[in-house]
C-alpha positions in Angstrom: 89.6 83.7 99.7 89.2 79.8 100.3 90.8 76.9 101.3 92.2 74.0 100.6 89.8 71.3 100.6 89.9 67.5 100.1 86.3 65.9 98.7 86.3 62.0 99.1 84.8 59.4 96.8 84.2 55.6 97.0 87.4 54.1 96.3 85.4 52.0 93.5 84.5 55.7 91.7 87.9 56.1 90.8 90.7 57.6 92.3 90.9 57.7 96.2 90.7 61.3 96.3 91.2 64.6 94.8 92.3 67.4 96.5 91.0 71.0 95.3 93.4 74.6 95.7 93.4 77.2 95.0 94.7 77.7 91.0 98.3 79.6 91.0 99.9 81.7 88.1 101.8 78.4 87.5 98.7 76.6 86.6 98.5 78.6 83.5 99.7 76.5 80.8 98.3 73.6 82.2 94.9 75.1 82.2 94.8 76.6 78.6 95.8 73.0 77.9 93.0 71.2 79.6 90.7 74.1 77.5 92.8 74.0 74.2 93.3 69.6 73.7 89.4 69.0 75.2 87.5 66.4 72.9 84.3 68.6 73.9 85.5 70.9 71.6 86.3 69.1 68.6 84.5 69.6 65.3 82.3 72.5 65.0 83.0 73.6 68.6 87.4 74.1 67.4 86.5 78.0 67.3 85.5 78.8 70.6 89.1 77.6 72.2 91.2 78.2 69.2 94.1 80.6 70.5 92.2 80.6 73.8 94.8 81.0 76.7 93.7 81.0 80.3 96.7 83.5 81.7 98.7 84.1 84.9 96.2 87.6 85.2 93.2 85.8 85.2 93.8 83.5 87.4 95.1 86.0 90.0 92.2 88.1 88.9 89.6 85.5 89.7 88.6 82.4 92.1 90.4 79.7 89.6 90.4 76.5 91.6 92.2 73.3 90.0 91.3 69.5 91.0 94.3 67.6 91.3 95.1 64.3 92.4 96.0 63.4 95.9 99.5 61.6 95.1 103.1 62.8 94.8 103.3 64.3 90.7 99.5 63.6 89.9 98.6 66.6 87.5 95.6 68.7 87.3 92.3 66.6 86.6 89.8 69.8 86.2 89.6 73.1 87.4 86.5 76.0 87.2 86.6 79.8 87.4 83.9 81.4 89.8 83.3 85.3 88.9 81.6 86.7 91.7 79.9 89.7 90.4 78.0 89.0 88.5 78.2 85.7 90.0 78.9 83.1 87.4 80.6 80.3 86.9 83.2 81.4 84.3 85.5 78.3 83.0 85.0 75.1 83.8 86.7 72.0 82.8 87.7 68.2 83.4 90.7 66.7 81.6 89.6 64.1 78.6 91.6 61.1 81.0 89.4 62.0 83.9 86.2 62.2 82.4 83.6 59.9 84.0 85.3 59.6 87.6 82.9 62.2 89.5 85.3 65.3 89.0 83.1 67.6 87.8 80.8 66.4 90.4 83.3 67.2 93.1 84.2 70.9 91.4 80.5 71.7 91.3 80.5 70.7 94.9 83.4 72.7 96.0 81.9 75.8 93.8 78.9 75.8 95.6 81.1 75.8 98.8 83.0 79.0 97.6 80.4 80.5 96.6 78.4 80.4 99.6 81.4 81.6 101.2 80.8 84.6 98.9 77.5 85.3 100.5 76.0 84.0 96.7 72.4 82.3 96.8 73.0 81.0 92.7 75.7 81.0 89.9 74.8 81.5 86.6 76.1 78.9 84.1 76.3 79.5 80.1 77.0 75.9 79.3 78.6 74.6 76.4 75.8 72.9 74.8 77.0 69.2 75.1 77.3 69.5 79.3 74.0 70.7 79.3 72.8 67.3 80.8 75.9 67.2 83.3 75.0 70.6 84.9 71.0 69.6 85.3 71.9 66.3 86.6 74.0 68.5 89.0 71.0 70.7 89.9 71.2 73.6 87.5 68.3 74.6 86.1 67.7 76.0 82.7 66.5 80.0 82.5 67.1 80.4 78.7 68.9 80.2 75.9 71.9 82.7 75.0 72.4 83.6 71.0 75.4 82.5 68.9 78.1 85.2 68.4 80.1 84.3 65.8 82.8 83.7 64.6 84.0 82.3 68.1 80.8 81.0 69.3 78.6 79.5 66.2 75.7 78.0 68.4 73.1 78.4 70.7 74.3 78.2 74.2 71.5 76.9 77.5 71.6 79.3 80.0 71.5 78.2 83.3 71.1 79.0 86.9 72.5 76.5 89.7 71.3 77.4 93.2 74.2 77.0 96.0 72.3 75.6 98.8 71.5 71.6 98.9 71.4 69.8 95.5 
């Protein structure tokens, strides 16, 4: 169900390299960490990962895939969740130290990978409302707009659809 696969950067982007696997039950706490301590959701946007725990199930369950870096004890960096049917791009997110160093770049190129490998032509994205601008600049385009559900989710989210073929 995928590979591991090792996307380069220019050396003066940031790290040398990251490599991206496939997410293990192991990951878990790390994950729900990366979700739970992200800046992005500080202030109004504390309810939606409040108690939100990204478990051992799902990631067995789905196509979790974690950046980390390429040298001996380097941790997870970022990691996304790729539901296939409906295909959608479930989780994804880039620790607050790694922000800025093409991560999320190199997941969004690696999802498009696996999802090809699906057999998928797009991925829907429901972004939180501050990455909007990352995820266009990225190709997505916007389709609409999905409501607030409170209490969890208290805002207007852009609905999204990034196409998996060439940028």
């Amino acid at each position: 169900m995928g590979s591991s696969i090792t996307y380069r950067r220019d050396r003066s982007a940031g790290p040398a390299g990251v490599r991206i696997r496939r997410a293990v039950a192991r990951d878990a706490k790390r994950l729900t960490r990366l979700v739970t301590t992200s800046r992005a959701y500080g202030g109004p946007y504390a309810p939606m990962v409040a108690g939100y725990r990204v478990g051992p199930d799902y990631i067995e369950a789905h196509r979790v895939f974690a950046a980390v870096g390429e040298g001996e004890g380097e941790g997870v960096l970022g990691f996304y969740a790729l539901v296939v049917s409906p295909p959608e791009l479930d989780l994804m997110f880039v620790g607050d130290d790694a922000q800025g160093l093409g991560i999320g770049r190199l997941l969004i190129a690696h999802l498009r990978d696996e999802a090809r490998r699906a057999g998928l032509s797009d991925v829907r994205v429901v972004a939180h409302p501050p990455a909007e601008g990352f995820y266009r600049s990225v190709g997505a385009e916007r389709t609409g707009t999905v409501a607030a559900s409170p209490p969890a989710v208290m805002w207007d989210r852009p609905e999204m659809t990034l196409a998996v073929g060439s940028p």
